[in-house]
PDB file of C-alpha atoms in Angstrom:
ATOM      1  CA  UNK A 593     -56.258  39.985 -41.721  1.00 62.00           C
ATOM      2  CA  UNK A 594     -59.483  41.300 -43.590  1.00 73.00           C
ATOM      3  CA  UNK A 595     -59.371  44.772 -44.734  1.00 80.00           C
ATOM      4  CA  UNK A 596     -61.908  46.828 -43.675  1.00 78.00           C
ATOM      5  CA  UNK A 597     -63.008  49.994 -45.061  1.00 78.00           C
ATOM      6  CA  UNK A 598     -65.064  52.563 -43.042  1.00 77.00           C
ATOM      7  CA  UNK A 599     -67.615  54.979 -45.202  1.00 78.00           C
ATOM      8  CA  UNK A 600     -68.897  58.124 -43.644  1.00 78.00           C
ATOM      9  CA  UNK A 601     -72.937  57.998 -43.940  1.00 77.00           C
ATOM     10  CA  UNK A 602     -73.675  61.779 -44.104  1.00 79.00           C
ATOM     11  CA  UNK A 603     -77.169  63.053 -43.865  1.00 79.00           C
ATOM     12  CA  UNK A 604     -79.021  64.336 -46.798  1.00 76.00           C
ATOM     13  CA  UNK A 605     -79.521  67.957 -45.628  1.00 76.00           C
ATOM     14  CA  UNK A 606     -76.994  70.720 -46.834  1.00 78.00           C
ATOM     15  CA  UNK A 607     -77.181  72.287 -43.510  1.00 89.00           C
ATOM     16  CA  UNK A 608     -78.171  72.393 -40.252  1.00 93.00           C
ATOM     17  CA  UNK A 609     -80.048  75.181 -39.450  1.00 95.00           C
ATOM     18  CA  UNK A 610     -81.265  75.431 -35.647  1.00 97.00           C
ATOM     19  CA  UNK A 611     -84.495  76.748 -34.960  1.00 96.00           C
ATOM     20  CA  UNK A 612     -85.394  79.919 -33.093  1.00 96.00           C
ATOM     21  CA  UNK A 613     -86.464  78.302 -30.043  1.00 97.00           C
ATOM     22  CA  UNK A 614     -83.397  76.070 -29.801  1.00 97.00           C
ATOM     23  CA  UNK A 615     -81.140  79.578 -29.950  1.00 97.00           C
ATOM     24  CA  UNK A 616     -83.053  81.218 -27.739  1.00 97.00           C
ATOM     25  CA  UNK A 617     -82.467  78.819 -25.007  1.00 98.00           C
ATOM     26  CA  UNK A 618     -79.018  78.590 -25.960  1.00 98.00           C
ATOM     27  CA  UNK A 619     -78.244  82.154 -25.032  1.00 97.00           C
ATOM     28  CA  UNK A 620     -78.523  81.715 -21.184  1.00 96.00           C
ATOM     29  CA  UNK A 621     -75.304  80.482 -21.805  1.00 98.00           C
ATOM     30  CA  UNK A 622     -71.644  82.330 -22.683  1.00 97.00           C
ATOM     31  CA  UNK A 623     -69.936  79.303 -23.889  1.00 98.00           C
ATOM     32  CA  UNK A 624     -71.516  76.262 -25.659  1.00 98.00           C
ATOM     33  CA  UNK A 625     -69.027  73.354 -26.927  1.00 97.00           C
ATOM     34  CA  UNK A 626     -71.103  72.132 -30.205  1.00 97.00           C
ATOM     35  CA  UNK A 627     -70.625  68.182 -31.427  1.00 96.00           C
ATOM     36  CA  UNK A 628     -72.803  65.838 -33.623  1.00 95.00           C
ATOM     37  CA  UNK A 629     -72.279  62.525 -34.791  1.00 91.00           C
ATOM     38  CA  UNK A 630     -70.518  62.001 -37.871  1.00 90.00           C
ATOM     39  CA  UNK A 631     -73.650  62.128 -40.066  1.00 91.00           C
ATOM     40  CA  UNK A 632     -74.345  65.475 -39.147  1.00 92.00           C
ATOM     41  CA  UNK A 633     -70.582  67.038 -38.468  1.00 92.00           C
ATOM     42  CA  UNK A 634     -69.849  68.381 -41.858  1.00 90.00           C
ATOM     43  CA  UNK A 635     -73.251  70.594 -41.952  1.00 92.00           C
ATOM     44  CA  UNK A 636     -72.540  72.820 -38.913  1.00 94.00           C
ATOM     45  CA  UNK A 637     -71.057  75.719 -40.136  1.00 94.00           C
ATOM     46  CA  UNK A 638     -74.669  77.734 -40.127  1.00 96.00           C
ATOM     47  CA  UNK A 639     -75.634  76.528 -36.828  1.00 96.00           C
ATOM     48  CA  UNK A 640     -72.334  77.427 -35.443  1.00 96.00           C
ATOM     49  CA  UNK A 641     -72.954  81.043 -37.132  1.00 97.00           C
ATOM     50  CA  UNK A 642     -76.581  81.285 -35.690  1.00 97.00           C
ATOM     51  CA  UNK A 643     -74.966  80.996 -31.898  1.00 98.00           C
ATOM     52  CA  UNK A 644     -72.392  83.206 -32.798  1.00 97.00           C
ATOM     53  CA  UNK A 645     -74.904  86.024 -33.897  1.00 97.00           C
ATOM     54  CA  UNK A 646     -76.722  85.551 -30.616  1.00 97.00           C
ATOM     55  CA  UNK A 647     -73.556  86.573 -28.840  1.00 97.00           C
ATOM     56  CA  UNK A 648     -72.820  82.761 -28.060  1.00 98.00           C
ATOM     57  CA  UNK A 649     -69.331  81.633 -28.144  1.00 97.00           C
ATOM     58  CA  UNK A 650     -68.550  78.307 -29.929  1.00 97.00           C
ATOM     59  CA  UNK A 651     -66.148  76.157 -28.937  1.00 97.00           C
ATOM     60  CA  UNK A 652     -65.145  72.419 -30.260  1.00 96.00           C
ATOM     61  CA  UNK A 653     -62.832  69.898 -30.961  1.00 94.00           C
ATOM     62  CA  UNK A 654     -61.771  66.776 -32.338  1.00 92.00           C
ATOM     63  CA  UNK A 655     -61.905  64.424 -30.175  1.00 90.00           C
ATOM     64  CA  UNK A 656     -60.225  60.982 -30.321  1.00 88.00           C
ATOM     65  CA  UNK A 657     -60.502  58.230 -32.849  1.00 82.00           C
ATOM     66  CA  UNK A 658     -63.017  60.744 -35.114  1.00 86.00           C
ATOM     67  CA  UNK A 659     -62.121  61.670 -38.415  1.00 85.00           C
ATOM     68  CA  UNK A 660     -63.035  65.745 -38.088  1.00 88.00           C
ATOM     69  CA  UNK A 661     -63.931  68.699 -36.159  1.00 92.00           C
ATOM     70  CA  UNK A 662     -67.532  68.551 -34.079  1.00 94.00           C
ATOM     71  CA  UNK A 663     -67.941  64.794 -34.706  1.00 92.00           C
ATOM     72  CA  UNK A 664     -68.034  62.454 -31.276  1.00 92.00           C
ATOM     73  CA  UNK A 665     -68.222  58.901 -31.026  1.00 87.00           C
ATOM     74  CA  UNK A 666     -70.547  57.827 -28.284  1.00 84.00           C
ATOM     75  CA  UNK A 667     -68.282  54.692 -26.895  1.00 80.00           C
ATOM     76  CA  UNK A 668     -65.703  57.621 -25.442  1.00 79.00           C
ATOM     77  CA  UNK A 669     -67.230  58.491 -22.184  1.00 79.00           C
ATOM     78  CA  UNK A 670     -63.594  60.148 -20.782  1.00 78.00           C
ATOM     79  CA  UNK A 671     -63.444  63.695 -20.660  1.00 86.00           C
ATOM     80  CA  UNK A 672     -59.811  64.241 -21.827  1.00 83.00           C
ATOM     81  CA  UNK A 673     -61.306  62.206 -25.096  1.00 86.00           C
ATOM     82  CA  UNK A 674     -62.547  65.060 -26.116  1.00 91.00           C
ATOM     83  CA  UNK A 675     -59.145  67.310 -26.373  1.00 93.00           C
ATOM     84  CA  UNK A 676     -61.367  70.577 -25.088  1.00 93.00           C
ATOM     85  CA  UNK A 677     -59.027  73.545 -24.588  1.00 92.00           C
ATOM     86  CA  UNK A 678     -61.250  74.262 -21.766  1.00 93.00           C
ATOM     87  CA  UNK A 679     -65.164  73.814 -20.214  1.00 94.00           C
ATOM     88  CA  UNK A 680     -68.161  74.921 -21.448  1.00 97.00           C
ATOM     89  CA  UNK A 681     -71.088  76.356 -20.004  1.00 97.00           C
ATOM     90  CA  UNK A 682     -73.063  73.775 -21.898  1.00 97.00           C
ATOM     91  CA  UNK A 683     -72.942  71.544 -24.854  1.00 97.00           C
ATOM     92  CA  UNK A 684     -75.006  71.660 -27.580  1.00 98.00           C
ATOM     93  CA  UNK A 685     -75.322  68.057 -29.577  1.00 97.00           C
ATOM     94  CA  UNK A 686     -76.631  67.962 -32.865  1.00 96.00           C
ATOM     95  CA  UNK A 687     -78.562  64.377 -33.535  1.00 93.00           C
ATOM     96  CA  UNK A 688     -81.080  61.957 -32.771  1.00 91.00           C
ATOM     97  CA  UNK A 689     -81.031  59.613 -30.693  1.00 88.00           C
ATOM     98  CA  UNK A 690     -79.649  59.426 -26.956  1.00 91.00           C
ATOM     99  CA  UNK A 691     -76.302  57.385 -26.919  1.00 91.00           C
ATOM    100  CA  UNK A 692     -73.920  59.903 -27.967  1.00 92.00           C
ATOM    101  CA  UNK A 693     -75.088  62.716 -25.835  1.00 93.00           C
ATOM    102  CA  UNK A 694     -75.382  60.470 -22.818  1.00 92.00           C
ATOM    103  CA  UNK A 695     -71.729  59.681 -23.555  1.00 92.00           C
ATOM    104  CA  UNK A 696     -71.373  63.546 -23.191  1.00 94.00           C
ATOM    105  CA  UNK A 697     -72.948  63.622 -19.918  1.00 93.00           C
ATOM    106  CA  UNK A 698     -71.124  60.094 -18.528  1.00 92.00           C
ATOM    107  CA  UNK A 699     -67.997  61.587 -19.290  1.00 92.00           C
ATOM    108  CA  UNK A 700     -68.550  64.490 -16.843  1.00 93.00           C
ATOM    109  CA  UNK A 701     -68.771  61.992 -13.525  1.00 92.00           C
ATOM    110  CA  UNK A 702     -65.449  63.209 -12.655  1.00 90.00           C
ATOM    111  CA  UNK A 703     -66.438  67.493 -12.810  1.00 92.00           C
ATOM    112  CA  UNK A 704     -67.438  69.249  -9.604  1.00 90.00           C
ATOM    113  CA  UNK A 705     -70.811  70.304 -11.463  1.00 93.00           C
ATOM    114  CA  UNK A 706     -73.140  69.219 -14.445  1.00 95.00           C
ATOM    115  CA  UNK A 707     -72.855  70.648 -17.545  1.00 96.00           C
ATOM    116  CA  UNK A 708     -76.087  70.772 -19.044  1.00 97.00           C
ATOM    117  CA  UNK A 709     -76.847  69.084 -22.893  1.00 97.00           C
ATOM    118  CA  UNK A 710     -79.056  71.051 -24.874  1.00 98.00           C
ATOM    119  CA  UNK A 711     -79.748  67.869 -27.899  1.00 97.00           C
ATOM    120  CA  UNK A 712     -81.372  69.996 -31.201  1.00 97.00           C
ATOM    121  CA  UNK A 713     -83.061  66.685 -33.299  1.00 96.00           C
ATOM    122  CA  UNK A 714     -82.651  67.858 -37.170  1.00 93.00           C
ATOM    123  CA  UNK A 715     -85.796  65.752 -37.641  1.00 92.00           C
ATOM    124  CA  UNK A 716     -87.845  66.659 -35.355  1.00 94.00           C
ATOM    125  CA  UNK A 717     -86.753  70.561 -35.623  1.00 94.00           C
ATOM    126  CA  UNK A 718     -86.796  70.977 -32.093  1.00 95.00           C
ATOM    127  CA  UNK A 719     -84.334  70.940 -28.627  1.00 97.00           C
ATOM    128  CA  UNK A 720     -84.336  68.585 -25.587  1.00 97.00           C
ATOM    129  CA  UNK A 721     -82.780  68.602 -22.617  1.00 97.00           C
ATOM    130  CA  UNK A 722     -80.084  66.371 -20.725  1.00 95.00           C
ATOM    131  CA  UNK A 723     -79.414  67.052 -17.517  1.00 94.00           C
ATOM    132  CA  UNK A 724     -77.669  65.336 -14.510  1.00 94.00           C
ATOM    133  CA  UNK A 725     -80.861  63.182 -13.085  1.00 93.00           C
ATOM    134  CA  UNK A 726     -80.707  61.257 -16.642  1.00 92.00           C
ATOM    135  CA  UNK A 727     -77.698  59.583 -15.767  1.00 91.00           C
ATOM    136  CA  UNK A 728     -77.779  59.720 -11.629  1.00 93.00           C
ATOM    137  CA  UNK A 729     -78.846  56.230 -11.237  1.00 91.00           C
ATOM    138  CA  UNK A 730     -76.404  54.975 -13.748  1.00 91.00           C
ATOM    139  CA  UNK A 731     -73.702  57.046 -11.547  1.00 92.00           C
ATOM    140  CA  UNK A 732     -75.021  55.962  -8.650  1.00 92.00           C
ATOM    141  CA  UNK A 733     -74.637  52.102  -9.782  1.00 92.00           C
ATOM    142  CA  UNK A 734     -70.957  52.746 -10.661  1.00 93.00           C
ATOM    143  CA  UNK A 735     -70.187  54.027  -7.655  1.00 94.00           C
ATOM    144  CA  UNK A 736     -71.529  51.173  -5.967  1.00 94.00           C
ATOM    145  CA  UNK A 737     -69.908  48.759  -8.279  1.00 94.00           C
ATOM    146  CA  UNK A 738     -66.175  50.803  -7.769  1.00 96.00           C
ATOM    147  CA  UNK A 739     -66.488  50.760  -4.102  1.00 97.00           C
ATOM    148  CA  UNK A 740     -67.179  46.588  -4.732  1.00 97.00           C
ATOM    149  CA  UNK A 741     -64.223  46.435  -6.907  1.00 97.00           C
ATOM    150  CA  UNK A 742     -62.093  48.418  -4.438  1.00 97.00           C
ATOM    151  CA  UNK A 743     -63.560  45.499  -1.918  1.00 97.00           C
ATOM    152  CA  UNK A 744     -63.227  42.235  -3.895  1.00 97.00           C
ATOM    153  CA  UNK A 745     -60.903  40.127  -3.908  1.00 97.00           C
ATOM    154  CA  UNK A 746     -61.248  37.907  -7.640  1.00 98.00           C
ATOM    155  CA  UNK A 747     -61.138  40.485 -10.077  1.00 97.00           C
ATOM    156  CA  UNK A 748     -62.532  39.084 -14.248  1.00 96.00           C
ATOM    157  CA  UNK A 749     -61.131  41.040 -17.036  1.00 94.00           C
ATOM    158  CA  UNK A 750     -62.885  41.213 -19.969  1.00 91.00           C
ATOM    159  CA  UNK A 751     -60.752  41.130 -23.267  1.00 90.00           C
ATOM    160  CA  UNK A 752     -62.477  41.259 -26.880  1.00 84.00           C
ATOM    161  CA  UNK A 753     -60.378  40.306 -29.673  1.00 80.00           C
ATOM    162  CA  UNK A 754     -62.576  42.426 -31.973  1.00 75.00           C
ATOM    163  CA  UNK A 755     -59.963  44.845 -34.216  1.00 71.00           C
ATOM    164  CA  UNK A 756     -59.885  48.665 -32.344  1.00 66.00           C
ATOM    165  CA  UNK A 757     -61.706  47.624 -28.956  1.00 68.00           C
ATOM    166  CA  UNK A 758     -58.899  44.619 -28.273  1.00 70.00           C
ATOM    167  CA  UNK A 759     -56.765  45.942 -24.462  1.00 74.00           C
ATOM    168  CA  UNK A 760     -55.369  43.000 -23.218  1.00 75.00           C
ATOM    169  CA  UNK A 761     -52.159  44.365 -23.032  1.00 83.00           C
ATOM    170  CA  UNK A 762     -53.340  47.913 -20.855  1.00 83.00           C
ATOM    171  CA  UNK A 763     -55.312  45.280 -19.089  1.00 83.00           C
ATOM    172  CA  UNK A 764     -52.317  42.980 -17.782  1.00 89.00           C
ATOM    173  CA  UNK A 765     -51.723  46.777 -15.757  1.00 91.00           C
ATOM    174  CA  UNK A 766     -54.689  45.823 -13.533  1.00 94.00           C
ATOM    175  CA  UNK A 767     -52.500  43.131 -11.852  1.00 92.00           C
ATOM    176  CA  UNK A 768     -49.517  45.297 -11.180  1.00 93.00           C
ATOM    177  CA  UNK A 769     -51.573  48.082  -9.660  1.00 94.00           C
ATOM    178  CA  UNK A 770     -53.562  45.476  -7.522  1.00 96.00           C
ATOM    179  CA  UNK A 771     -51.279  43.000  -6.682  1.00 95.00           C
ATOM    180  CA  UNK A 772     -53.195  41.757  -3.255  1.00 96.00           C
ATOM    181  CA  UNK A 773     -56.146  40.433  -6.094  1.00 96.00           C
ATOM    182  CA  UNK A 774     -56.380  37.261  -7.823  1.00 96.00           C
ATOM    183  CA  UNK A 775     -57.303  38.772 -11.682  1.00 95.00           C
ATOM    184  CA  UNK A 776     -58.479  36.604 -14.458  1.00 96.00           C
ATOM    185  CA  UNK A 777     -58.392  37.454 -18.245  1.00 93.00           C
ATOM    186  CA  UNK A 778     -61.811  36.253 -20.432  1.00 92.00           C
ATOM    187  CA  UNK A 779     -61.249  36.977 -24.044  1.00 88.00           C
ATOM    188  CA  UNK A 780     -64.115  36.344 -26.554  1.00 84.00           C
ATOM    189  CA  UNK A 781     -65.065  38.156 -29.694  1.00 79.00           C
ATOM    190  CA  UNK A 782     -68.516  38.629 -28.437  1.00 80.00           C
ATOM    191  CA  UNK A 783     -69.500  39.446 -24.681  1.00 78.00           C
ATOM    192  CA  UNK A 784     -72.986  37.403 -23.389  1.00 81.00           C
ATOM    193  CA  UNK A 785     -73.492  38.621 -20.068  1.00 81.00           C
ATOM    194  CA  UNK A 786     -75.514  35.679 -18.857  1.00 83.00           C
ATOM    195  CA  UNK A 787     -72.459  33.437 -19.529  1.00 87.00           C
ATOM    196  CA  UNK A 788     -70.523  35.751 -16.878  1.00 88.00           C
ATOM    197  CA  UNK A 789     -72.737  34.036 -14.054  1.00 88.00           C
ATOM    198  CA  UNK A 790     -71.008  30.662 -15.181  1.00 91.00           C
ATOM    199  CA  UNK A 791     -68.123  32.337 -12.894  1.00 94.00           C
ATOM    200  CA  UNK A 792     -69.919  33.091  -9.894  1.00 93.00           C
ATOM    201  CA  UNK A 793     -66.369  32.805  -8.079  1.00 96.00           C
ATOM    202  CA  UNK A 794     -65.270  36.104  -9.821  1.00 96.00           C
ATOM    203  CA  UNK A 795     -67.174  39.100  -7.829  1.00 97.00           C
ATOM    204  CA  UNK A 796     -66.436  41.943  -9.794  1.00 96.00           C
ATOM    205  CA  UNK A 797     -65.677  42.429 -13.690  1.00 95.00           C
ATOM    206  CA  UNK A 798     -63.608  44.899 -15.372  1.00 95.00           C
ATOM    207  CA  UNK A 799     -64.568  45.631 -18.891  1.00 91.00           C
ATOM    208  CA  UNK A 800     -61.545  46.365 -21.303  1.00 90.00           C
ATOM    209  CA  UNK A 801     -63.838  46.904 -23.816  1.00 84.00           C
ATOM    210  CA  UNK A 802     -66.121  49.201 -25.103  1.00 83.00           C
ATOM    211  CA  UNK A 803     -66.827  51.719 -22.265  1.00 81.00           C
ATOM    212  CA  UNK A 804     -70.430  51.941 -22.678  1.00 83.00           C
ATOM    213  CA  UNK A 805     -70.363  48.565 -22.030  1.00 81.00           C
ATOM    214  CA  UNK A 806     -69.611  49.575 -17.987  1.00 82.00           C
ATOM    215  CA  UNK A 807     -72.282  52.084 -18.147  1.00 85.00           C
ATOM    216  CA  UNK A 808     -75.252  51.026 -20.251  1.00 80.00           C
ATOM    217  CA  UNK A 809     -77.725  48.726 -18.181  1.00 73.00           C
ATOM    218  CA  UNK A 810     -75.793  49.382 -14.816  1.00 72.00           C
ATOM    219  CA  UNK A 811     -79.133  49.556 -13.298  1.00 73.00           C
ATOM    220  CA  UNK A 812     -80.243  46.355 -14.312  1.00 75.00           C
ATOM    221  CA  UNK A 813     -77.507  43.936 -14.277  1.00 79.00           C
ATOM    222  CA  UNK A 814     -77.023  41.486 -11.616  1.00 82.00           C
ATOM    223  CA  UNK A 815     -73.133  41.312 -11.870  1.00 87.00           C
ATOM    224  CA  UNK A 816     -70.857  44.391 -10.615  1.00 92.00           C
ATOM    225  CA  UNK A 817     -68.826  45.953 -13.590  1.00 93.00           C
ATOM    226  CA  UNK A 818     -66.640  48.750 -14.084  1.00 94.00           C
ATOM    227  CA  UNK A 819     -64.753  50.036 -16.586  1.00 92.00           C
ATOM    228  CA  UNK A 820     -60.666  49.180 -16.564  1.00 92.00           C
ATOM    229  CA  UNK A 821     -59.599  53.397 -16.809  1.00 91.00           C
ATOM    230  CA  UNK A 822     -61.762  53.709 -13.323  1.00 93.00           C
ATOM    231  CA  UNK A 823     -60.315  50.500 -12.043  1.00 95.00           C
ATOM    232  CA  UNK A 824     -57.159  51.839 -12.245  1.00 94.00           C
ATOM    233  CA  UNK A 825     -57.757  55.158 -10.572  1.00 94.00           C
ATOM    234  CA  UNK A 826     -60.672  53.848  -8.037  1.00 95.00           C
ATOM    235  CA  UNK A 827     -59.603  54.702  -4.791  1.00 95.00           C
ATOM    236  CA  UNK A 828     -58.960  58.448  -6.506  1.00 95.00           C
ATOM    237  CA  UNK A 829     -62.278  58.887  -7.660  1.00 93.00           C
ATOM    238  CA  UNK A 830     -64.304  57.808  -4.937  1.00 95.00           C
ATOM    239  CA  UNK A 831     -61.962  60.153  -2.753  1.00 94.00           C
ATOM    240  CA  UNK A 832     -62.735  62.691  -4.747  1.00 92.00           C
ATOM    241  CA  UNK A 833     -65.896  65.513  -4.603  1.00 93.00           C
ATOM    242  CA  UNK A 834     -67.296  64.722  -8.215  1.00 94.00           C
ATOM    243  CA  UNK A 835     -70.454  63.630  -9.747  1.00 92.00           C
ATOM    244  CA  UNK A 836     -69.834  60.204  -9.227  1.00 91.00           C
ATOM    245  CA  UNK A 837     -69.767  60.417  -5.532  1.00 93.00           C
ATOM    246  CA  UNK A 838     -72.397  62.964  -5.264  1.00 89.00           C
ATOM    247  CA  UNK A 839     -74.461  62.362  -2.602  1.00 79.00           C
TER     248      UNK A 839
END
């Protein structure tokens, strides 16, 4: 097998400093949990000082599969991922761009209430806001598509073979905890939706892959999909009172 070698890409700026508008929002909060992507992870330590002169208390982690405090990756959309000694108020993410905060705010469908996402951009010097109506239709989607899977009877497992992503053998579990389905294993190294519909026998898909993949264009595909951890624990989470079945 090819070795591959994996080269942090670190942003030119020394440090992140936040501006004075982004901490004065910040203090309607007691407790912010403060990540970034791995460019900006290492240059925290003066926005992390910044809260904590406003009276803010900081909290973090390291999360799974990331090489260092603060940094997320945004594929992990499960809570626990995150290794959090306990919940924030809020979460501050440092970055720009929307996947990995949005994998901040998927990962909360199973809380009994919204933690808010203050995103500061180090480019554009400034603070935005994610809140639960950015990801409510996605939610509301994979709801819809558990309650399908719960229902269906021919169940299509996607497997990747690419190196880290590759579950076929947590995936052979679906069977065992479903036994009344009929499941089918796909493997391929890339996933083309559109050749999915060559299966129009199979009604619901379970993606082993990259979780995102079950979220991201929910909305706008045609075929129901859902992600193999929520397969596994459906009938629990649409039993539960979270996000995800928030009316």
């Amino acid at each position: 097998m090819m070795e591959v070698m994996f080269i942090d890409a670190k942003t030119k700026e020394e440090k992140i400093i936040l501006d004075s508008g982004t901490v004065d929002y910040c203090k309607k909060y007691k407790v912010i949990a403060v990540y970034a992507a791995v460019q900006f992870a290492s240059q925290l330590p003066t926005a992390v000082s910044q809260l904590a002169e406003a009276g803010i208390e900081v909290i973090t982690s390291q999360p799974d599969r990331t090489s260092r405090e603060f940094q997320i990756l945004g594929c992990d959309t499960f809570h626990p991922g995150l290794r959090l000694a306990r919940d924030p108020d809020a979460y501050l993410y440092v970055g720009d761009g929307l996947f990995h905060p949005r994998a901040l705010a998927l990962a909360q469908k199973d809380a009994d209430r919204f933690r808010e996402i203050i995103r500061y951009d180090p480019f554009a010097k400034q603070h935005f806001i994610l809140d639960e109506s950015d990801v409510r239709a996605i939610l509301r989607s994979y709801k819809g598509n558990l309650m399908a899977f719960l229902a269906a009877t021919n169940i299509g497992v996607i497997v990747t073979t690419k190196s880290g992503q590759q579950q076929f053998v947590p995936g052979k579990e679906l069977a065992k905890r479903y036994p009344e389905k009929s499941v089918y294993y796909f493997a391929e190294n890339t996933i083309d939706f559109s050749r999915l519909e060559d299966f129009p026998f199979i009604e619901v898909w379970v993606n082993t892959a990259c979780p995102r993949i079950g979220y991201d264009d929910a909305t706008e595909r045609r075929i129901a999909m859902v992600n193999l951890n929520d397969a596994m624990q459906a009938k629990e989470l649409l039993s539960s009172k979270n996000l995800l079945t928030k009316e």
